[in-house]
Structure formats: C-alpha cells, structure tokens
XYZ file of C-alpha atoms in Angstrom:
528
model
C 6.890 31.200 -19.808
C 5.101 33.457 -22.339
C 4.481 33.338 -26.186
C 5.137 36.288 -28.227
C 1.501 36.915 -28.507
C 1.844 37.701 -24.770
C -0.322 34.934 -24.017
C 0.873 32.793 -20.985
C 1.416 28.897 -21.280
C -0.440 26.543 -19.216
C 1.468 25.488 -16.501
C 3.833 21.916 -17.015
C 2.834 19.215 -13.993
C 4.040 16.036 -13.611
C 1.112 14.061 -12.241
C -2.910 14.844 -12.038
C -2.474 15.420 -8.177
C 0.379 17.686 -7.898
C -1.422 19.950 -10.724
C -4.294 20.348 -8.783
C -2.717 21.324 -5.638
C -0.596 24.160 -7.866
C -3.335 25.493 -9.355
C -5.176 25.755 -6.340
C -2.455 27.029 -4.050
C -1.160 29.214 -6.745
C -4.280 30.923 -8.649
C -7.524 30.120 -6.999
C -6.176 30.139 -3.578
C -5.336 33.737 -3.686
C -8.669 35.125 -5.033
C -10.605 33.181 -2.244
C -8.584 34.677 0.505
C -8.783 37.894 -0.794
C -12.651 37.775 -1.196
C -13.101 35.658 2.188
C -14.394 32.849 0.159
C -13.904 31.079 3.137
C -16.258 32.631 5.494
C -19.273 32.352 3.852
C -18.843 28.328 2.008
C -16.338 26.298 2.002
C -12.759 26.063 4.368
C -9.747 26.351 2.261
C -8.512 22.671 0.631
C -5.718 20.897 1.951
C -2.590 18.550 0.254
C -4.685 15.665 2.235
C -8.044 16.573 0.116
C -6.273 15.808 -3.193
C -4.094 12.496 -1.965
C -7.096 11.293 0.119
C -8.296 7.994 -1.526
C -11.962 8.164 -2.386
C -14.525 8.128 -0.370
C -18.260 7.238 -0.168
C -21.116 8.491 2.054
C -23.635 6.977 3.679
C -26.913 9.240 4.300
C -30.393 8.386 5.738
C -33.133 8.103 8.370
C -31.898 5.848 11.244
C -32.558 2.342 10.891
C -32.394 2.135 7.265
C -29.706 -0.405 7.076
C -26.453 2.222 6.562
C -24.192 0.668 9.049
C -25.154 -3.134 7.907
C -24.374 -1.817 4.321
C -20.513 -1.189 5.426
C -20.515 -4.276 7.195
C -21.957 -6.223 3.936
C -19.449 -4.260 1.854
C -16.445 -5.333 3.862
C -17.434 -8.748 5.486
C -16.418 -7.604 8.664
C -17.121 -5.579 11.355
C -15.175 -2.644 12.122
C -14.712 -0.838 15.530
C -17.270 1.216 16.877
C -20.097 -0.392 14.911
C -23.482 -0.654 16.422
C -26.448 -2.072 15.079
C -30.195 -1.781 15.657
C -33.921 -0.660 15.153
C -33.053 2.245 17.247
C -31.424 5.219 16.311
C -27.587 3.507 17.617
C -25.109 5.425 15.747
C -24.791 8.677 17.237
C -21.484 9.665 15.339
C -19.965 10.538 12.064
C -17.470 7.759 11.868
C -15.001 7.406 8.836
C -14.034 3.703 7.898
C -10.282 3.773 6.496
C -7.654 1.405 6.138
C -4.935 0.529 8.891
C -2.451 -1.558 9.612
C -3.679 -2.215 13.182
C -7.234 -2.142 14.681
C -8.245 0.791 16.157
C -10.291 4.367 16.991
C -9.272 7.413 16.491
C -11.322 10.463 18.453
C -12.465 13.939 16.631
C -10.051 15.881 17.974
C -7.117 14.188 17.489
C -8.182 13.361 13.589
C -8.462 17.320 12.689
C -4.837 17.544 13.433
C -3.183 14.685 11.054
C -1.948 16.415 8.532
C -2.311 13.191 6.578
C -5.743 12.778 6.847
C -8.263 15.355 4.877
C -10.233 16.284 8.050
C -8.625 19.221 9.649
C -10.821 22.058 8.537
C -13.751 19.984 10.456
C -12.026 21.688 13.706
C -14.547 24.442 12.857
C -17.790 23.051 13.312
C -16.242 23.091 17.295
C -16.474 20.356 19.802
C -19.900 19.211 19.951
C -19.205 17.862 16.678
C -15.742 16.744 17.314
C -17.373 14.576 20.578
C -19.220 12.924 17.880
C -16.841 12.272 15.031
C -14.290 9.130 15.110
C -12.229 7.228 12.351
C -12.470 3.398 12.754
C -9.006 2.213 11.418
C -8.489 -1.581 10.458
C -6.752 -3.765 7.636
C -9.815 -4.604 5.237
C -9.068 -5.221 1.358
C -11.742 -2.958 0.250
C -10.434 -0.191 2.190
C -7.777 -0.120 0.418
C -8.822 1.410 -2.186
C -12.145 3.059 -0.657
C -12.803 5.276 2.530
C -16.611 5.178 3.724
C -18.379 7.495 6.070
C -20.931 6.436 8.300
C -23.641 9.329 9.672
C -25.520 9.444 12.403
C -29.310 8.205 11.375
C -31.528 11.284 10.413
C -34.204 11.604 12.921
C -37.929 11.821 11.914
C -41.121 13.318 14.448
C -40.410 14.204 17.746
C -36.840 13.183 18.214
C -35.742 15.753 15.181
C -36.637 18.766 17.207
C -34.178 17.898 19.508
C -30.980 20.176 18.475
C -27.509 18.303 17.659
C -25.267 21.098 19.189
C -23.982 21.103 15.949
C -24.919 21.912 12.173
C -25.816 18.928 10.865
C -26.540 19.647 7.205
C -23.553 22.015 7.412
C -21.190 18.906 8.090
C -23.127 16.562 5.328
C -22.353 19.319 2.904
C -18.926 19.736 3.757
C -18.063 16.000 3.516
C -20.567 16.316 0.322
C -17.657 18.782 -1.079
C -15.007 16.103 -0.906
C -16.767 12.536 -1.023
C -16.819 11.072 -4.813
C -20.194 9.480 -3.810
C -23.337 9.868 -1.799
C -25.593 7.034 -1.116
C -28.784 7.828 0.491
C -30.415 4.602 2.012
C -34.213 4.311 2.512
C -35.773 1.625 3.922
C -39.119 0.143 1.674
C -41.005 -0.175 5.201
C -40.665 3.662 6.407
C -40.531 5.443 3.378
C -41.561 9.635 5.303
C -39.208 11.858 4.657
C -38.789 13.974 8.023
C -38.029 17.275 7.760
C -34.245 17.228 8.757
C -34.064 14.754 6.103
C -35.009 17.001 3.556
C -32.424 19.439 4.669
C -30.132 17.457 4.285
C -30.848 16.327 0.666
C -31.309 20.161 -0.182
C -27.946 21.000 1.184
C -26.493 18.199 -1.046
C -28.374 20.011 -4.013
C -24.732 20.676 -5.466
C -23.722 17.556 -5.771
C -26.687 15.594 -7.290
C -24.132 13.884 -9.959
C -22.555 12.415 -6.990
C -25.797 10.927 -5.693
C -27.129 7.710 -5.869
C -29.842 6.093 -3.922
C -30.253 2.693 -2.036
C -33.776 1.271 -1.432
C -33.060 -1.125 0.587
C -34.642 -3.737 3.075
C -37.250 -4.366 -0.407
C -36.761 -8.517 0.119
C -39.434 -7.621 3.419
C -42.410 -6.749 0.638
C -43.872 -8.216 -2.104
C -43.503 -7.348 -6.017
C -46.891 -5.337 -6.312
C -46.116 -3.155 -2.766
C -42.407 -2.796 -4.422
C -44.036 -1.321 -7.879
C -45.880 1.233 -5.352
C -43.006 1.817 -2.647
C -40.946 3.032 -5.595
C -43.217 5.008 -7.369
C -43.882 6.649 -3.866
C -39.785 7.509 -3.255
C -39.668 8.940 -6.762
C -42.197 11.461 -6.490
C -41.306 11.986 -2.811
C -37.890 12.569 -4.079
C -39.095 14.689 -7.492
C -40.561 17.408 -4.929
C -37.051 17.346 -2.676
C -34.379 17.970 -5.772
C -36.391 19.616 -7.826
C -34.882 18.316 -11.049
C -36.269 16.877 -13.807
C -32.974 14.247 -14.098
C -33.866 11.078 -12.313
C -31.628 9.776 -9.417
C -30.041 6.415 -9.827
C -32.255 3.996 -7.640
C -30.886 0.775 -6.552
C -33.447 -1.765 -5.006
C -32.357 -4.738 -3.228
C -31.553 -6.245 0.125
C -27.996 -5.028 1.454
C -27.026 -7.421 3.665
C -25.946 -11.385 4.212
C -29.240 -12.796 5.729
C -31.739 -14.845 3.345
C -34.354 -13.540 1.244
C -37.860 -12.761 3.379
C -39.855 -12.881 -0.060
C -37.225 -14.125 -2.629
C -39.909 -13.365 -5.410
C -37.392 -10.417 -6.813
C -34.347 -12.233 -6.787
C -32.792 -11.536 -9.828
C -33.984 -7.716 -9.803
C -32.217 -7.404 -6.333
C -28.942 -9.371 -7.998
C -29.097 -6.931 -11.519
C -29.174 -4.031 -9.142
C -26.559 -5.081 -6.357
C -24.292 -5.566 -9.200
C -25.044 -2.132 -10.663
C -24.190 -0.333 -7.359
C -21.001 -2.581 -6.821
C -19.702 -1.839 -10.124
C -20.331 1.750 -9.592
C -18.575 1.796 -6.544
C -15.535 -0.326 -7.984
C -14.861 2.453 -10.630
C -14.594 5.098 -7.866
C -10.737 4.620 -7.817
C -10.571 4.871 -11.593
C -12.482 8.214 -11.846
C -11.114 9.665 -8.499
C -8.871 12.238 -10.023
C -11.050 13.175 -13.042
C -13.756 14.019 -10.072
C -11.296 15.919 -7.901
C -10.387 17.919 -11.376
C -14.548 18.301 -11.630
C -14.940 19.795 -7.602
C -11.870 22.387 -8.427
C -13.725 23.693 -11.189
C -16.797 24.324 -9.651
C -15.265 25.809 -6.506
C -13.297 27.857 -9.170
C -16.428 29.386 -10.912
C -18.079 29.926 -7.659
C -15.115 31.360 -6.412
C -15.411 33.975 -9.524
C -18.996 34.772 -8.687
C -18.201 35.364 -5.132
C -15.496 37.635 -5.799
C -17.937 39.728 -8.448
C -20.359 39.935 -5.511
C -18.049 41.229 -2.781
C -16.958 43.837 -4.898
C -19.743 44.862 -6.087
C -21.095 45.474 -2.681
C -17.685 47.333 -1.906
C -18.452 49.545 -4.814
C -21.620 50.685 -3.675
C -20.759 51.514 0.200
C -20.078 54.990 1.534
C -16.660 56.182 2.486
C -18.198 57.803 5.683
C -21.425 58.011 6.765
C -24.868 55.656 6.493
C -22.512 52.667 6.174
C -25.001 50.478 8.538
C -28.156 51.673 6.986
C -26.540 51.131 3.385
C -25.663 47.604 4.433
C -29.181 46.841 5.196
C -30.408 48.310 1.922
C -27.625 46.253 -0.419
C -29.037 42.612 1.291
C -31.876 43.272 0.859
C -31.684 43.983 -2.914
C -28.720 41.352 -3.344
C -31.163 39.599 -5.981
C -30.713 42.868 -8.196
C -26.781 42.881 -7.783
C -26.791 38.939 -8.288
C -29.417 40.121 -12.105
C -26.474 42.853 -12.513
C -23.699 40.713 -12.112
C -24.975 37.712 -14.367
C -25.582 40.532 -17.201
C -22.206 42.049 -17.103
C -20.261 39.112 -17.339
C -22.295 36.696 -18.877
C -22.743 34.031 -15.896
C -25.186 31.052 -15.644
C -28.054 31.445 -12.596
C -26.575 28.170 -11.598
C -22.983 29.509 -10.484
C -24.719 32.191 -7.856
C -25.073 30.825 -4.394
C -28.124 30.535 -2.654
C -29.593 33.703 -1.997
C -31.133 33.404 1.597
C -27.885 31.999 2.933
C -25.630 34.468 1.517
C -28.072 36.752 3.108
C -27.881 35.586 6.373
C -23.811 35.604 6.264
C -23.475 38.698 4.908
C -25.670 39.902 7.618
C -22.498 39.171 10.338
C -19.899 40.898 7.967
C -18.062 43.957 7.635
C -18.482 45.563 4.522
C -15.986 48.087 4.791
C -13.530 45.443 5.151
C -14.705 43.867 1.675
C -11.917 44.511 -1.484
C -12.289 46.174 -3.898
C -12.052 44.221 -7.588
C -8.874 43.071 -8.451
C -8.705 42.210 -12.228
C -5.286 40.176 -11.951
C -6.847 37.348 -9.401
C -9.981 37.110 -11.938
C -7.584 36.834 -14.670
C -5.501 34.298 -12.843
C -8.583 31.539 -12.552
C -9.841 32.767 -15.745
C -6.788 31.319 -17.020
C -6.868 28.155 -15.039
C -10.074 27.344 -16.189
C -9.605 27.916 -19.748
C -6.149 26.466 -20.249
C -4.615 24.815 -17.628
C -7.532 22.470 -16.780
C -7.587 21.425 -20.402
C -3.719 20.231 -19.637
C -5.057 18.611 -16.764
C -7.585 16.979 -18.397
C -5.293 15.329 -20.854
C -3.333 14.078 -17.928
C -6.263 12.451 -16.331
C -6.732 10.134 -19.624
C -2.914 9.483 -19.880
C -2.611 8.602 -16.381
C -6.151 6.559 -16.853
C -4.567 4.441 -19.396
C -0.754 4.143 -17.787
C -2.915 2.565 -14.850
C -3.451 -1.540 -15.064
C -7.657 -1.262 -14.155
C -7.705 0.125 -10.852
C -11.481 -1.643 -8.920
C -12.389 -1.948 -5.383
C -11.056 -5.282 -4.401
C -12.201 -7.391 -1.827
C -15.113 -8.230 0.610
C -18.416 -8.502 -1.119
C -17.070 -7.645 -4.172
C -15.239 -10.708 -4.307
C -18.713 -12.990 -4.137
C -19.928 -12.123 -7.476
C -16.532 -12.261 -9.437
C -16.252 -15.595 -10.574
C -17.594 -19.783 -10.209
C -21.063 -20.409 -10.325
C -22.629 -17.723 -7.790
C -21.457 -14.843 -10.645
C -24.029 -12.392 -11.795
C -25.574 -14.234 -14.892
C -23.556 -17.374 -14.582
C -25.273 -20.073 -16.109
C -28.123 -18.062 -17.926
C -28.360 -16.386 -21.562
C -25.150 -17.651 -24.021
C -23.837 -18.839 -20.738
C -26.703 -21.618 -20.110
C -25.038 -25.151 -20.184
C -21.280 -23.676 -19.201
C -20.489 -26.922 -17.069
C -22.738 -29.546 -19.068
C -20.414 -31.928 -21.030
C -23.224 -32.052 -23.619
C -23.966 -29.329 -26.051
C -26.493 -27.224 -24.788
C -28.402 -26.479 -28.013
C -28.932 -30.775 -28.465
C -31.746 -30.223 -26.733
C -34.155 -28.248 -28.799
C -32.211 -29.915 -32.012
C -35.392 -31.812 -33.129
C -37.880 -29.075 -33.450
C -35.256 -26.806 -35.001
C -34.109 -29.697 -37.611
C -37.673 -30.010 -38.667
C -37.735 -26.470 -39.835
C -34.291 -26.896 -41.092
C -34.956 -29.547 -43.435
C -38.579 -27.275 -44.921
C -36.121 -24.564 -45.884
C -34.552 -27.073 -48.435
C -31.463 -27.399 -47.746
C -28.653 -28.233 -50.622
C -25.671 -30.860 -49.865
C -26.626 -30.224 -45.677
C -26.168 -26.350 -45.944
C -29.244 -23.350 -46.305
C -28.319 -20.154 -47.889
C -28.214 -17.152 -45.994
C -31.699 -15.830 -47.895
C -33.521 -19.450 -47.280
C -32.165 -18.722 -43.084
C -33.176 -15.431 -43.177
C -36.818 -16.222 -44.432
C -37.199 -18.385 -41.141
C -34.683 -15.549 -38.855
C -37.013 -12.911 -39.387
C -39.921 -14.805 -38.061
C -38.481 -13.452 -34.616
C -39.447 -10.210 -35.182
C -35.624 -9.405 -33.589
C -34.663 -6.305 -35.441
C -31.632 -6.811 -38.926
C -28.640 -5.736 -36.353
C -29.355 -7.948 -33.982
C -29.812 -11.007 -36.541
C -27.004 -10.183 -38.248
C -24.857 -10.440 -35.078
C -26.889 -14.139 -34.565
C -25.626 -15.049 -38.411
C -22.126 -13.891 -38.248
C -21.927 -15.793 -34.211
C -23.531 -18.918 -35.732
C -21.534 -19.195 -38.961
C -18.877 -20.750 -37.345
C -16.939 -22.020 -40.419
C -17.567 -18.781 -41.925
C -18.494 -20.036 -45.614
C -21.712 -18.117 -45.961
C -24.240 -21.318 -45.307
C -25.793 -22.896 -42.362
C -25.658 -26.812 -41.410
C -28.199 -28.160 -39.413
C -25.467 -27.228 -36.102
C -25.743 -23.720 -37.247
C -29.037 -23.889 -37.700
C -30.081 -24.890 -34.301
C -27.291 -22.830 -32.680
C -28.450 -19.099 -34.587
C -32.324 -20.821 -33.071
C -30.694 -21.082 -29.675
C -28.992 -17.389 -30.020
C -32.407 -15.940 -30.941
C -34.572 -17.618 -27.871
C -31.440 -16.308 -25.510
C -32.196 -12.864 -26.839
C -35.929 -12.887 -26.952
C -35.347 -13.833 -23.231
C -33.763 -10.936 -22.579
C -30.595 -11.781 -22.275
C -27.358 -10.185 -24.140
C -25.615 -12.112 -27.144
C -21.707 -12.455 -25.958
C -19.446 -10.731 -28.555
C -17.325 -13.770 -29.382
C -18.906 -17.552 -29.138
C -18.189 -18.879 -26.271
C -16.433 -22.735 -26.208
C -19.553 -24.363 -24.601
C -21.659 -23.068 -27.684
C -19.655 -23.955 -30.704
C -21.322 -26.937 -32.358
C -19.516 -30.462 -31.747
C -18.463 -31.156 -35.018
C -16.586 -27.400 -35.753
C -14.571 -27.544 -32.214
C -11.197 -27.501 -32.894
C -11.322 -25.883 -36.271
C-alpha cells in the first residue's frame, strides 16, 4: 500500500509477535542471507525465538551457588540437578515448564520445532552431549524459562578444553535470554580467565545484565564493605564501562543466616532482584522488539562491509594476495564506512573476530551492494518499528499485570514475613491500640507550647515546630496533608502526634504511604 508521495506504509500486524516474525522473515531476513550474516554472528531466528517465554541465565565460576539459586527460585528440585563444592554441573541445562517430569537430551531438543534451540545443532555434538532441558510442572515456570551453565573453571582446570566454544554458546543464549545473572560468591571473589571471556563476549548485552553476590550471610559487614568494593573494580576493568552493573547482595538460598548482622540489606536486595525478575513477562516483547533492532543495524553494517570488500577485489588475478591486504586494513574500510553513511563506532563488530572469519571466506563469492535490501530495513527501522512500538504499549495495557507467580516469590507477597511488614507507616498493623499512643505524651507537651486555640494549632504555629526536622517543604507538606485527616486546615492534639509519628518514620528512613493507612488514622476521626 503506497501514498501518493510514493512513500510506503508501515506494514498492519495484528499482535507484537506476529509483527516481529514479518518483519524479520520479510525485510531483514533477506539482507542477512544475501550478505551471509549468518556465517560470521548470529544463526538465522526462528518462529520459536519470538513465542519462546522469557528466559533468564545463570553465569559464574563453579560453586557460586547458581544451581541452589533455581532451586530457591522454584522450591523444588528439578531433574538433573546436582549440587556441591565441586565443579558438579557439567551441562547447559534449560529449566522449562511441563506437564510431566522429565529430561530431554541435546539432540533431540535442536529438532522441536517448538522449542527456540534448533540453531544450537551447530556448535556439533560435544556440545549437544552436554546440553539437556529439565521439563516439570512448577508455577514459576510458567511464566519463566531459566538456564543453568556449567560452572566457569578457574587455575588449572580452565586449561582443560570443553570440545566446544564455550563463550560462543553463552553469547548465543546471551542473544535470546531477557536476562543474565552472573553469580559470585563473597568467599572466592578471582576472576579466572575463561571467566572474563565470557563476560567480554556478553559485552552486547550489558542492559541485560545483572549481578548476584551471593553466599555474603558467610562474612561480616566490614569484609562485605571490602568484598564489594573489590567485585566493582574487578568488574570496572572487565566491561569497560563507566555505567555501573546492578549488584544484588544477599544469601540465595533457604538455610539460616551464618552472620544475620545484614539482614535487612540481604531482604531490600532479594526483593529488588525478585521484582526484577517478575516484570520479565511484562517487558518480554518490548525486549524481543529491542534484540531485532540491534541485529537489524548490525545487519546494515555487515552488509556495508561485505560489499565494500567486494568492491575492492580483482576480477582476475592477485585475488589471494588482495584478500590478505583488505584484512589487514579492515580498520580503514570500517573509518570509510562509518564516514559515508554516518554510523556510530558502536554498530561495527569486533574487529579481531571479523578478522579471523573473514580469514576462512571467499571473497569472490561476497555480493555486491544491493540498495533495495538496505532500503528494505531502512524502512523497518524507521517506520514499522515505531508501529510496533505502539503495539507493545497497547498490548501492555490490554494485559491484567502479567508477574512471575509462584515458588519463592510467593514468601514475600503477603502476612507478616512481607518485605517491610510491620516497619515505617506500617509499624503497629496488628496492634488493636493506636500506634502513635505511645509517644502521645512528649508530643502533647509540645503541642500545648504552640498555643493551641479551642484544641486546634494553625498550620503556621505546626509548621514552626515541623521544620525543626530539618525534612525538606515537599516532604512536610505530604506529612500535613496525611495528618490532616478532617481536612479543615488545623491540627488537634491526634494530628499533632500522628504528623510527629510520620516525621520519625521518615527520618528513619522509611517511605510515607500515599494514602493513610486504617491502623494510623487517629481514634476519634475513624469512621468519618
């Protein structure tokens, strides 16, 4: 359908999913088969890779808790687990949900056509020997997938090859995971060398990352302050980015605390990571929209470097010798290329590794640019994503609140045990007295200096004694308008003592709740 500018509509699509799959099949698929995208990154996507529910990956040294972290996630063990000090899983196993209980090997997985692993079939059968999905009926896998890796090894044992390309696999599932958790454990904190591989191949997908510093219940607070400081700087040097990772410190597992000094550090930050991991299923499609267009602009760049290498070969003679010459200066055609067409240093792919592949290739069977595959994802990213993108919010809000359900996110929900319960606004919840009687008596006595006229102070007498807090004019005007109950622009000697109690929770550190809660309104207003 065209306008009579001669401009082309964006395509119409039904759902987030099916979009994505046209586009790709229909305008970015074509330019990366033509250019051999596929050779030197990424395999071609599948139907499976955008249906696929999300899924999160576990990365790190061996024994730094990864499989336990599953098992603390679900509340249940699922087949194939193995846990220990040693190095005990020796496989990439994905955790999905299944109506019965059950493995399923490597090589059967990469041909389901239902699940997103079939392009794995090229990293061959020393992989394949290693790679099982461990099926089983689990609420949280429901809405989640999670892949467990084999431990990274550190000294000795590292040198010993896989048979496979480790950080080759990582970065492939890093392509198609909608988060990567990297565990360390607060005891071993060296990086081995394979380990920083691996979080260099990942470099891509740093927005994806989060890390897990776990096993911290084992050390006091003072080691803690210097284990972290060590992991950031060790981990400063690795991405080489001045953004900070997300660090989560805690204890990931259901055993008691070794030094419970940290407790409610370790219960802020397991709440962080679970509520990160519960909006997975909300953001899912608005990440799968995010991977397209990056393998669509790196797609573009690849195509601009292909042909311009199949520009500059001979027709007959030297072709070898040329080849040689044009890797070697690919850092001038990559300057070249980001001149003419205007393209960030961040789009170009590494330039060793496209070195190294181009190295194996036949140039002279390279194509030559084709303007009307350019034009085609040009016009996917500029248009049709922006469709796409308006789908993603409509289909966002159409959705009742779609969270991880389940396991150990069910713990923390609700009752007593709830992140916060009982502390801040929320102190004296279950008391049948009202909380605030307590400190009544030293806040009446500086109620009744402020003069107070038939019961009541005026808002300037309160604020005279509200300021004292030091609690910045936003913040007490939230306090005033929460402990006005009545709302008649005075303060008894309940509202007094309540906008008193509202500052100490504050000045503690806590948040002030939005509405007043039941348990806080003063005796005499309730029912009002």
């Amino acid at each position: 359908m065209f306008k009579r500018d001669g401009k082309k509509d964006p395509e119409l699509f039904q759902n987030v999913s099916e979009g994505l799959k046209k586009l790709y099949r229909t305008k970015l698929f074509p330019l990366e088969d033509t250019y051999r995208f596929h050779d030197f990154h990424s395999p071609a996507l599948e139907d499976a890779d955008f249906d696929n529910k999300p899924m999160v990956l576990l990365v790190g040294q061996y024994s730094t808790g990864k499989t336990t972290f599953i098992r603390h996630l679900m509340e249940q063990d699922f087949p194939g687990m193995r846990i220990g000090p040693e190095p005990t899983t020796d496989s990439f196993i994905a955790v999905m949900h299944g109506e019965q209980e059950g493995l399923i090997p490597g090589n059967a997985l990469v041909v389901d056509p239902k699940k997103p692993f079939r392009k794995l079939n090229a990293f061959g059968n020393a992989f394949l020997n290693r790679f099982v999905c461990a099926q089983m009926p689990n609420a949280v896998l429901e809405s989640i997938s999670i892949i467990d890796t084999p431990g990274i090894l550190s000294g000795e044992k590292q040198r010993i090859s896989r048979g496979y390309d480790f950080a080759a696999v990582l970065e492939w599932f890093a392509e198609r995971v909608d988060r990567i958790i990297l565990l360390f454990d607060a005891h071993k904190l060296d990086i081995s060398d394979e380990f920083s591989e691996v979080i260099r191949a990942l470099k891509n997908h740093e927005d994806k990352m989060r890390v897990v510093l776990n096993k911290a219940d084992q050390i006091g607070t003072q080691q803690l302050m210097r284990v972290y400081g060590a992991l950031m700087w060790s981990l400063g040097k690795i991405v080489g980015t001045p953004e900070v990772i997300r660090v989560y410190i805690g204890s990931f597992w259901a055993q008691p605390l070794l030094v419970p000094d940290n407790r409610k550090l370790f219960e802020a930050e397991e709440q962080d990571l679970f509520k990160d991991i519960q909006g997975l299923p909300r953001n899912a499609a608005l990440r799968k929209l995010n991977d397209l267009i990056k393998r669509a602009r790196l797609a573009k760049v690849h195509a601009y470097i292909i042909s311009s290498l199949k520009k500059e070969m001979p027709n007959m003679f030297g072709k070898e010798n040329k080849k040689k010459e044009l890797i070697a200066n690919l850092g001038e055609i990559y300057a070249r290329i980001e001149k003419e067409h205007q393209i960030s240093p961040g789009d170009f792919p590494k330039l060793a590794k496209m070195q190294e592949i181009l190295a194996n290739q036949d140039f002279s069977k390279f194509q030559a640019v084709k303007p009307k595959l350019l034009e085609a994802v040009e016009d996917m990213l500029a248009n049709d994503i922006a469709k796409l993108m308006t789908l993603v919010r409509q289909e966002e809000a159409a959705m009742p609140s779609q969270a991880v359900q389940g396991g150990a996110f069910e713990g923390t929900m609700n009752g007593p045990f709830g992140h916060g319960y009982g502390e801040g606004a929320g102190e004296g919840i279950d008391e049948l007295e009202w909380v605030v009687a307590r400190d009544k008596p030293t806040y009446d006595e500086i109620f009744y200096t402020l003069s107070p006229v038939n019961g009541k102070v005026s808002g300037a007498m309160a604020k005279k004694e509200m300021v004292k807090s030091k609690l910045p004019n936003t913040v007490l005007g939230k306090i005033w308008k929460l402990a006005d109950v009545d709302k008649d622009g005075f303060l008894d000697d309940e509202e007094f003592a309540l906008a008193n109690h509202l500052i100490k929770v504050k000045l503690e550190g806590h948040e002030l709740p939005t509405d007043l809660p039941e348990h806080l309104i003063p005796p005499s207003k309730r029912g009002l």
